[in-house]
Amino acid sequence: MTVRPLLSRFTRTYVPRSPAGRAFALVALLDSVGTGFYLAGSTLFFVRVIGLSDAQVGLGLAATGLTAFLATVPLGVLTDRWGARRMLMVYQLWRAVWFAVLAFVHGPIAFVLVSALLGLVERAVSPASQAVVSVAVPGKDRTRTMATMRSVRNIGFSLGAVLTTPLLATGSTAAYRTIVLADAASFVLAVVLLARLRVETAPPPVRRGGLSFLRGFGDRRYLALTAVSCVLAVHMSVLAVALPLWTVRETDAPDALVPVLVVLNTVLAVVFQVPLAKGAEREDGGSRAMRLAGLALIGSCAVFAAAAAPLGAVLACAVLLAATVLLTAGELWHSIGAWELSYKYAPEHRMAEYLSIFALGNSVQDVLGPPLITVVVLGWGGAGWAVLGALLLAAVLVLPLPVARLDHRLLTAKG
């Protein structure tokens, strides 16, 4: 096959069809390069430049998580009220300002305060981005655009981490501050690109009372869907906590396999996220993706448990590689299903509010997932993996109930 057909096939598969979709992919790349740049050196920056203890670092990160959780849905209401693109630009500028301030703070009090201020918009950016995509990108290309953004984010995180290496090697205060300021600059560049994006199909801003965000929590059908997605999102804690600790403590595989498994996860996510997103274009594409996610994750639980048997180093490595492939497949299908279903059932005039409520599922997983993994899976061994698999199976079996009720509401509204 010649170069031109290969390039054409690559473009059809990975590049969003709409100009807005391509612009969002570039925004995601800039954002993620800056974030990868920051994450690679942030912990050392906290300790060596700001002068924090381990406990103080944890307190600051907890402040970020708390304010993010509390502010997500109210900011979603503001996003609907004042316009998704405008508010997304405000959020990115807010991040740029406070990351620039963070580069020069010293001591725990200033760190916790700035961390809390950064946390205000931490979770609001994702649903706001989804809301802008919903009005700037044609319906059939929305999930594909989100998939492309996720793929380029994985590339950007890795690229940013690599670019940080020479600065970290110097170990100077100026180098660490440059890392943080580079992240701030990436948000400014993202705002410049967003300012040039034309969103002509956006619905008029919705103006409601100050406590109107509480109404969204009364939609039990959408909340049930969010809860199912929250359970399936446990793959994030499995990757971050269970995979490295289980590999090192319970299997015959060498410790050096852990970074290989993490790299495998990243590469598979970059390569297959967009092609798998094509399945979302089917009528029941979102529900099907969620079911496949649950089944793949259940399979990964079984294979991870099997890796604890006395297999020898080579066979243990092969089993863990298979478990990681299944885990990644579940991760990719869950992302696709979550995007498609959260879009499909969110009222157009309250899109950002509902997407923010859906995003809280990930926040809950961030809080409950790690202790679930450490206490149940790592504490109970094979029985713990069975419990996790049963929880995932329950989510798959429950999924049709909220989906059927939400579909009924859509049909009633159209009728």
Tab-separated table of C-alpha atoms in Angstrom:
chain	number	residue	atom	x	y	z
A	1	MET	CA	0.000	0.000	0.000
A	2	THR	CA	1.377	3.433	-0.981
A	3	VAL	CA	1.788	6.392	1.355
A	4	ARG	CA	-1.215	8.367	0.098
A	5	PRO	CA	-3.865	5.681	0.792
A	6	LEU	CA	-2.329	5.074	4.226
A	7	LEU	CA	-2.439	8.797	5.003
A	8	SER	CA	-6.010	9.035	3.739
A	9	ARG	CA	-7.065	6.080	5.888
A	10	PHE	CA	-5.345	7.568	8.934
A	11	THR	CA	-7.119	10.892	8.385
A	12	ARG	CA	-10.537	9.273	8.005
A	13	THR	CA	-10.012	7.250	11.186
A	14	TYR	CA	-8.332	9.650	13.582
A	15	VAL	CA	-8.985	13.218	12.437
A	16	PRO	CA	-12.396	14.759	13.319
A	17	ARG	CA	-14.489	15.621	10.294
A	18	SER	CA	-15.462	19.124	11.381
A	19	PRO	CA	-13.116	22.145	11.670
A	20	ALA	CA	-14.353	22.668	15.234
A	21	GLY	CA	-13.485	19.066	16.101
A	22	ARG	CA	-9.972	19.523	14.765
A	23	ALA	CA	-9.621	22.757	16.748
A	24	PHE	CA	-10.663	20.951	19.911
A	25	ALA	CA	-8.101	18.231	19.286
A	26	LEU	CA	-5.392	20.902	19.105
A	27	VAL	CA	-6.686	22.537	22.298
A	28	ALA	CA	-6.585	19.148	24.033
A	29	LEU	CA	-3.009	18.582	22.872
A	30	LEU	CA	-1.788	21.948	24.168
A	31	ASP	CA	-3.614	21.498	27.466
A	32	SER	CA	-2.274	17.984	28.019
A	33	VAL	CA	1.325	18.824	27.104
A	34	GLY	CA	1.257	21.549	29.747
A	35	THR	CA	-0.377	19.229	32.274
A	36	GLY	CA	2.105	16.437	31.554
A	37	PHE	CA	4.898	18.978	31.939
A	38	TYR	CA	3.522	19.970	35.348
A	39	LEU	CA	2.652	16.517	36.703
A	40	ALA	CA	6.113	15.147	36.017
A	41	GLY	CA	7.730	17.692	38.324
A	42	SER	CA	4.933	18.847	40.613
A	43	THR	CA	5.697	16.693	43.659
A	44	LEU	CA	9.361	17.689	43.705
A	45	PHE	CA	8.334	21.320	43.196
A	46	PHE	CA	6.010	21.151	46.200
A	47	VAL	CA	8.732	19.754	48.464
A	48	ARG	CA	11.890	21.477	47.237
A	49	VAL	CA	10.618	24.916	46.209
A	50	ILE	CA	7.442	25.558	48.231
A	51	GLY	CA	8.957	23.766	51.229
A	52	LEU	CA	6.139	21.362	52.109
A	53	SER	CA	6.049	18.139	54.075
A	54	ASP	CA	4.333	15.049	52.678
A	55	ALA	CA	1.300	15.705	54.882
A	56	GLN	CA	1.048	19.315	53.683
A	57	VAL	CA	1.164	18.197	50.050
A	58	GLY	CA	-1.703	15.803	50.779
A	59	LEU	CA	-3.679	18.572	52.500
A	60	GLY	CA	-3.306	20.868	49.492
A	61	LEU	CA	-4.372	18.162	47.049
A	62	ALA	CA	-7.340	17.359	49.294
A	63	ALA	CA	-8.350	21.040	49.190
A	64	THR	CA	-8.229	20.877	45.389
A	65	GLY	CA	-10.441	17.800	45.333
A	66	LEU	CA	-12.949	19.204	47.825
A	67	THR	CA	-13.492	22.529	46.071
A	68	ALA	CA	-13.654	20.753	42.710
A	69	PHE	CA	-16.376	18.447	43.980
A	70	LEU	CA	-18.429	21.254	45.513
A	71	ALA	CA	-18.127	23.650	42.572
A	72	THR	CA	-18.656	21.303	39.599
A	73	VAL	CA	-22.452	21.391	39.290
A	74	PRO	CA	-22.970	25.076	40.259
A	75	LEU	CA	-20.398	26.002	37.623
A	76	GLY	CA	-22.242	23.765	35.163
A	77	VAL	CA	-25.345	25.896	35.741
A	78	LEU	CA	-23.281	29.044	35.139
A	79	THR	CA	-21.920	27.473	31.957
A	80	ASP	CA	-25.478	26.987	30.671
A	81	ARG	CA	-26.405	30.506	31.740
A	82	TRP	CA	-23.493	32.439	30.253
A	83	GLY	CA	-22.527	30.188	27.340
A	84	ALA	CA	-20.232	27.154	27.252
A	85	ARG	CA	-17.429	28.613	25.103
A	86	ARG	CA	-17.267	31.843	27.107
A	87	MET	CA	-17.160	30.035	30.446
A	88	LEU	CA	-14.615	27.485	29.222
A	89	MET	CA	-12.333	30.376	28.299
A	90	VAL	CA	-12.899	31.880	31.763
A	91	TYR	CA	-12.026	28.565	33.410
A	92	GLN	CA	-8.817	28.218	31.407
A	93	LEU	CA	-7.773	31.787	32.203
A	94	TRP	CA	-8.543	31.143	35.878
A	95	ARG	CA	-6.226	28.127	35.788
A	96	ALA	CA	-3.527	30.119	34.022
A	97	VAL	CA	-3.614	32.893	36.635
A	98	TRP	CA	-3.473	30.636	39.671
A	99	PHE	CA	-0.839	28.314	38.243
A	100	ALA	CA	1.280	31.412	37.609
A	101	VAL	CA	0.713	32.405	41.248
A	102	LEU	CA	1.517	28.870	42.405
A	103	ALA	CA	4.962	29.137	40.837
A	104	PHE	CA	5.916	31.777	43.441
A	105	VAL	CA	4.066	30.761	46.621
A	106	HIS	CA	5.908	29.556	49.704
A	107	GLY	CA	4.687	27.686	52.744
A	108	PRO	CA	1.668	25.485	53.461
A	109	ILE	CA	-0.978	28.178	54.014
A	110	ALA	CA	-0.454	29.848	50.643
A	111	PHE	CA	-0.214	26.432	48.962
A	112	VAL	CA	-3.522	25.189	50.394
A	113	LEU	CA	-5.261	28.466	49.487
A	114	VAL	CA	-4.021	28.458	45.882
A	115	SER	CA	-4.772	24.730	45.559
A	116	ALA	CA	-8.352	25.356	46.683
A	117	LEU	CA	-8.734	28.180	44.162
A	118	LEU	CA	-7.382	25.972	41.394
A	119	GLY	CA	-9.787	23.248	42.443
A	120	LEU	CA	-12.808	25.497	41.868
A	121	VAL	CA	-12.661	24.921	38.114
A	122	GLU	CA	-10.737	21.629	38.062
A	123	ARG	CA	-13.784	19.464	37.355
A	124	ALA	CA	-15.757	22.154	35.527
A	125	VAL	CA	-13.417	22.197	32.522
A	126	SER	CA	-14.346	18.728	31.242
A	127	PRO	CA	-18.169	19.130	31.157
A	128	ALA	CA	-17.749	22.650	29.763
A	129	SER	CA	-15.562	21.232	26.977
A	130	GLN	CA	-18.183	18.567	26.291
A	131	ALA	CA	-20.879	21.233	26.200
A	132	VAL	CA	-18.945	23.296	23.647
A	133	VAL	CA	-18.358	20.178	21.539
A	134	SER	CA	-22.101	19.458	21.684
A	135	VAL	CA	-22.958	22.767	20.013
A	136	ALA	CA	-19.891	23.224	17.794
A	137	VAL	CA	-19.597	19.711	16.345
A	138	PRO	CA	-22.270	17.817	14.354
A	139	GLY	CA	-24.061	15.196	16.436
A	140	LYS	CA	-22.588	12.141	14.702
A	141	ASP	CA	-19.054	13.482	15.165
A	142	ARG	CA	-19.323	14.414	18.854
A	143	THR	CA	-18.199	11.120	20.390
A	144	ARG	CA	-15.479	10.729	17.766
A	145	THR	CA	-14.219	14.221	18.604
A	146	MET	CA	-14.151	13.372	22.321
A	147	ALA	CA	-12.287	10.151	21.501
A	148	THR	CA	-9.736	12.067	19.438
A	149	MET	CA	-9.277	14.550	22.266
A	150	ARG	CA	-8.658	11.698	24.700
A	151	SER	CA	-6.120	10.091	22.380
A	152	VAL	CA	-4.154	13.291	21.869
A	153	ARG	CA	-4.305	13.936	25.613
A	154	ASN	CA	-2.492	10.667	26.212
A	155	ILE	CA	0.100	11.708	23.655
A	156	GLY	CA	0.367	15.161	25.221
A	157	PHE	CA	0.814	13.839	28.769
A	158	SER	CA	3.683	11.618	27.623
A	159	LEU	CA	5.274	14.364	25.520
A	160	GLY	CA	5.041	16.865	28.368
A	161	ALA	CA	6.655	14.421	30.798
A	162	VAL	CA	9.535	13.801	28.371
A	163	LEU	CA	10.083	17.533	27.801
A	164	THR	CA	10.313	18.053	31.562
A	165	THR	CA	13.330	15.758	31.916
A	166	PRO	CA	16.122	18.282	31.147
A	167	LEU	CA	14.599	20.845	33.520
A	168	LEU	CA	14.287	18.302	36.315
A	169	ALA	CA	17.903	17.312	35.765
A	170	THR	CA	19.074	20.787	36.766
A	171	GLY	CA	17.179	20.680	40.068
A	172	SER	CA	17.139	24.487	40.288
A	173	THR	CA	14.300	26.622	41.646
A	174	ALA	CA	14.109	28.466	38.328
A	175	ALA	CA	13.676	25.174	36.464
A	176	TYR	CA	10.835	24.059	38.712
A	177	ARG	CA	9.095	27.410	38.356
A	178	THR	CA	9.499	27.199	34.592
A	179	ILE	CA	7.641	23.871	34.657
A	180	VAL	CA	4.667	25.406	36.477
A	181	LEU	CA	4.663	28.552	34.328
A	182	ALA	CA	4.750	26.424	31.173
A	183	ASP	CA	1.535	24.752	32.318
A	184	ALA	CA	-0.024	28.198	32.882
A	185	ALA	CA	1.056	29.251	29.377
A	186	SER	CA	-0.609	26.180	27.841
A	187	PHE	CA	-3.963	27.335	29.229
A	188	VAL	CA	-3.489	30.798	27.694
A	189	LEU	CA	-2.760	29.230	24.305
A	190	ALA	CA	-5.900	27.116	24.661
A	191	VAL	CA	-7.930	30.293	25.280
A	192	VAL	CA	-6.493	31.887	22.140
A	193	LEU	CA	-7.647	28.908	20.069
A	194	LEU	CA	-11.068	28.847	21.730
A	195	ALA	CA	-11.507	32.579	21.044
A	196	ARG	CA	-11.133	31.865	17.319
A	197	LEU	CA	-13.685	29.051	17.394
A	198	ARG	CA	-17.076	30.061	16.003
A	199	VAL	CA	-20.056	28.478	17.740
A	200	GLU	CA	-23.067	29.571	15.731
A	201	THR	CA	-25.494	26.834	16.719
A	202	ALA	CA	-25.361	27.381	20.484
A	203	PRO	CA	-28.771	27.669	22.162
A	204	PRO	CA	-29.512	30.958	23.923
A	205	PRO	CA	-28.070	31.201	27.452
A	206	VAL	CA	-30.365	29.874	30.164
A	207	ARG	CA	-31.013	32.168	33.117
A	208	ARG	CA	-32.233	30.564	36.318
A	209	GLY	CA	-32.185	31.134	40.071
A	210	GLY	CA	-29.098	30.709	42.218
A	211	LEU	CA	-30.085	27.293	43.638
A	212	SER	CA	-31.415	25.871	40.376
A	213	PHE	CA	-28.508	23.418	40.209
A	214	LEU	CA	-30.321	21.356	42.872
A	215	ARG	CA	-33.056	20.524	40.347
A	216	GLY	CA	-30.708	18.322	38.354
A	217	PHE	CA	-30.224	16.061	41.356
A	218	GLY	CA	-33.946	15.324	41.271
A	219	ASP	CA	-33.633	13.524	37.935
A	220	ARG	CA	-33.398	10.007	39.347
A	221	ARG	CA	-33.111	8.366	35.931
A	222	TYR	CA	-30.044	10.397	34.980
A	223	LEU	CA	-28.569	9.932	38.459
A	224	ALA	CA	-29.007	6.153	38.130
A	225	LEU	CA	-27.146	6.248	34.817
A	226	THR	CA	-24.415	8.314	36.494
A	227	ALA	CA	-24.161	5.733	39.288
A	228	VAL	CA	-23.702	2.878	36.799
A	229	SER	CA	-20.968	4.837	35.035
A	230	CYS	CA	-19.353	5.555	38.421
A	231	VAL	CA	-19.085	1.828	39.149
A	232	LEU	CA	-17.569	1.075	35.750
A	233	ALA	CA	-15.100	3.940	36.240
A	234	VAL	CA	-13.348	1.831	38.891
A	235	HIS	CA	-10.939	0.895	36.095
A	236	MET	CA	-9.084	4.125	36.962
A	237	SER	CA	-8.296	2.860	40.473
A	238	VAL	CA	-7.456	-0.610	39.184
A	239	LEU	CA	-4.869	0.910	36.845
A	240	ALA	CA	-3.439	3.369	39.372
A	241	VAL	CA	-3.512	1.204	42.514
A	242	ALA	CA	-4.248	-2.472	41.929
A	243	LEU	CA	-2.126	-3.085	38.840
A	244	PRO	CA	1.235	-1.976	40.300
A	245	LEU	CA	0.702	-3.318	43.839
A	246	TRP	CA	-0.817	-6.644	42.731
A	247	THR	CA	1.983	-7.182	40.210
A	248	VAL	CA	4.728	-6.490	42.750
A	249	ARG	CA	3.241	-8.230	45.800
A	250	GLU	CA	1.197	-11.160	44.526
A	251	THR	CA	2.675	-12.418	41.250
A	252	ASP	CA	5.900	-13.996	40.027
A	253	ALA	CA	6.398	-11.187	37.495
A	254	PRO	CA	9.411	-8.880	37.983
A	255	ASP	CA	8.794	-5.380	39.372
A	256	ALA	CA	10.118	-3.934	36.104
A	257	LEU	CA	6.960	-5.154	34.376
A	258	VAL	CA	4.850	-2.420	36.028
A	259	PRO	CA	6.028	0.496	33.813
A	260	VAL	CA	5.690	-1.786	30.782
A	261	LEU	CA	2.032	-2.418	31.647
A	262	VAL	CA	1.395	1.306	32.142
A	263	VAL	CA	3.011	2.121	28.785
A	264	LEU	CA	0.970	-0.654	27.136
A	265	ASN	CA	-2.204	0.909	28.537
A	266	THR	CA	-1.238	4.333	27.184
A	267	VAL	CA	-0.286	3.057	23.727
A	268	LEU	CA	-3.481	1.025	23.368
A	269	ALA	CA	-5.539	4.044	24.458
A	270	VAL	CA	-3.873	6.267	21.858
A	271	VAL	CA	-4.235	3.760	19.023
A	272	PHE	CA	-7.700	2.302	19.633
A	273	GLN	CA	-9.790	5.007	21.351
A	274	VAL	CA	-10.858	6.661	18.096
A	275	PRO	CA	-11.495	3.488	16.010
A	276	LEU	CA	-13.618	2.000	18.807
A	277	ALA	CA	-15.645	5.225	18.977
A	278	LYS	CA	-17.159	4.403	15.567
A	279	GLY	CA	-19.439	1.938	17.326
A	280	ALA	CA	-21.137	4.825	19.127
A	281	GLU	CA	-22.752	5.881	15.844
A	282	ARG	CA	-25.160	2.921	16.099
A	283	GLU	CA	-28.626	3.504	17.522
A	284	ASP	CA	-27.738	1.723	20.777
A	285	GLY	CA	-24.018	2.463	20.517
A	286	GLY	CA	-23.671	4.060	23.953
A	287	SER	CA	-25.416	1.244	25.835
A	288	ARG	CA	-23.521	-1.391	23.873
A	289	ALA	CA	-20.198	0.286	24.705
A	290	MET	CA	-21.099	0.324	28.418
A	291	ARG	CA	-21.987	-3.378	28.341
A	292	LEU	CA	-18.751	-4.254	26.556
A	293	ALA	CA	-16.843	-2.158	29.093
A	294	GLY	CA	-18.357	-4.088	31.979
A	295	LEU	CA	-17.670	-7.473	30.382
A	296	ALA	CA	-14.055	-6.559	29.557
A	297	LEU	CA	-13.476	-5.282	33.098
A	298	ILE	CA	-14.992	-8.444	34.600
A	299	GLY	CA	-12.654	-10.472	32.401
A	300	SER	CA	-9.672	-8.421	33.561
A	301	CYS	CA	-10.591	-9.112	37.206
A	302	ALA	CA	-10.557	-12.853	36.527
A	303	VAL	CA	-7.218	-12.702	34.716
A	304	PHE	CA	-5.589	-10.503	37.364
A	305	ALA	CA	-6.703	-12.992	40.013
A	306	ALA	CA	-5.260	-15.863	37.964
A	307	ALA	CA	-1.894	-14.086	37.789
A	308	ALA	CA	-1.380	-14.715	41.529
A	309	ALA	CA	-1.002	-18.455	40.944
A	310	PRO	CA	2.538	-19.905	41.002
A	311	LEU	CA	3.112	-19.507	37.258
A	312	GLY	CA	6.755	-18.542	37.008
A	313	ALA	CA	8.020	-15.188	35.754
A	314	VAL	CA	7.412	-15.659	32.020
A	315	LEU	CA	3.862	-16.995	32.246
A	316	ALA	CA	2.952	-14.456	34.948
A	317	CYS	CA	4.090	-11.663	32.630
A	318	ALA	CA	1.956	-13.030	29.804
A	319	VAL	CA	-1.122	-13.279	32.049
A	320	LEU	CA	-0.642	-9.726	33.352
A	321	LEU	CA	-0.253	-8.420	29.808
A	322	ALA	CA	-3.568	-10.062	28.898
A	323	ALA	CA	-5.218	-8.578	32.004
A	324	THR	CA	-3.951	-5.109	31.065
A	325	VAL	CA	-5.321	-5.440	27.534
A	326	LEU	CA	-8.751	-6.337	28.926
A	327	LEU	CA	-8.555	-3.514	31.480
A	328	THR	CA	-7.691	-1.021	28.735
A	329	ALA	CA	-10.504	-2.300	26.507
A	330	GLY	CA	-12.925	-1.732	29.388
A	331	GLU	CA	-11.509	1.753	29.930
A	332	LEU	CA	-11.924	2.700	26.265
A	333	TRP	CA	-15.446	1.301	25.918
A	334	HIS	CA	-16.501	2.966	29.171
A	335	SER	CA	-15.288	6.353	27.925
A	336	ILE	CA	-17.197	5.949	24.672
A	337	GLY	CA	-20.387	4.852	26.404
A	338	ALA	CA	-20.146	7.620	28.993
A	339	TRP	CA	-19.719	10.327	26.347
A	340	GLU	CA	-22.549	9.044	24.184
A	341	LEU	CA	-25.097	8.441	26.949
A	342	SER	CA	-24.327	11.605	28.907
A	343	TYR	CA	-24.873	13.620	25.708
A	344	LYS	CA	-27.961	11.714	24.606
A	345	TYR	CA	-29.979	12.150	27.779
A	346	ALA	CA	-28.913	15.664	28.844
A	347	PRO	CA	-31.532	18.334	28.021
A	348	GLU	CA	-30.132	20.699	25.418
A	349	HIS	CA	-30.889	23.838	27.423
A	350	ARG	CA	-29.218	22.336	30.547
A	351	MET	CA	-26.401	20.479	28.825
A	352	ALA	CA	-23.475	21.680	30.954
A	353	GLU	CA	-25.423	21.205	34.202
A	354	TYR	CA	-26.260	17.596	33.396
A	355	LEU	CA	-22.769	16.833	32.098
A	356	SER	CA	-21.414	18.260	35.357
A	357	ILE	CA	-23.675	15.952	37.357
A	358	PHE	CA	-22.451	13.031	35.248
A	359	ALA	CA	-18.846	14.106	35.882
A	360	LEU	CA	-19.437	13.785	39.629
A	361	GLY	CA	-19.423	10.031	39.081
A	362	ASN	CA	-15.696	10.225	38.371
A	363	SER	CA	-15.229	12.400	41.450
A	364	VAL	CA	-16.970	9.807	43.619
A	365	GLN	CA	-14.796	7.101	42.070
A	366	ASP	CA	-11.697	9.153	42.861
A	367	VAL	CA	-12.755	9.157	46.533
A	368	LEU	CA	-14.121	5.621	46.953
A	369	GLY	CA	-12.174	3.701	44.309
A	370	PRO	CA	-8.698	3.628	45.919
A	371	PRO	CA	-9.925	2.458	49.362
A	372	LEU	CA	-12.164	-0.144	47.673
A	373	ILE	CA	-9.169	-1.501	45.802
A	374	THR	CA	-6.777	-1.452	48.750
A	375	VAL	CA	-9.202	-2.925	51.310
A	376	VAL	CA	-11.209	-5.375	49.200
A	377	VAL	CA	-9.051	-6.387	46.243
A	378	LEU	CA	-5.570	-6.179	47.733
A	379	GLY	CA	-6.766	-7.208	51.193
A	380	TRP	CA	-8.897	-10.200	50.160
A	381	GLY	CA	-6.863	-11.404	47.187
A	382	GLY	CA	-8.719	-13.622	44.728
A	383	ALA	CA	-11.973	-13.239	46.672
A	384	GLY	CA	-11.576	-9.463	46.403
A	385	TRP	CA	-11.295	-9.658	42.618
A	386	ALA	CA	-14.459	-11.797	42.638
A	387	VAL	CA	-16.300	-9.149	44.685
A	388	LEU	CA	-15.169	-6.429	42.279
A	389	GLY	CA	-16.271	-8.555	39.326
A	390	ALA	CA	-19.690	-9.080	40.932
A	391	LEU	CA	-20.048	-5.322	41.474
A	392	LEU	CA	-19.243	-4.697	37.801
A	393	LEU	CA	-21.691	-7.417	36.713
A	394	ALA	CA	-24.407	-5.779	38.802
A	395	ALA	CA	-23.748	-2.478	37.028
A	396	VAL	CA	-24.053	-4.156	33.615
A	397	LEU	CA	-27.328	-5.847	34.609
A	398	VAL	CA	-28.801	-2.640	36.057
A	399	LEU	CA	-27.823	-0.447	33.074
A	400	PRO	CA	-30.916	-1.237	30.900
A	401	LEU	CA	-33.274	0.101	33.588
A	402	PRO	CA	-32.278	3.804	33.579
A	403	VAL	CA	-31.583	3.660	29.829
A	404	ALA	CA	-35.120	2.360	29.121
A	405	ARG	CA	-36.685	5.051	31.309
A	406	LEU	CA	-34.559	7.787	29.725
A	407	ASP	CA	-35.430	6.520	26.240
A	408	HIS	CA	-39.108	6.626	27.197
A	409	ARG	CA	-38.723	10.245	28.287
A	410	LEU	CA	-37.073	11.152	24.974
A	411	LEU	CA	-39.860	9.503	22.993
A	412	THR	CA	-42.495	11.232	25.099
A	413	ALA	CA	-40.819	14.604	24.585
A	414	LYS	CA	-40.688	14.064	20.820
A	415	GLY	CA	-44.298	12.931	20.746
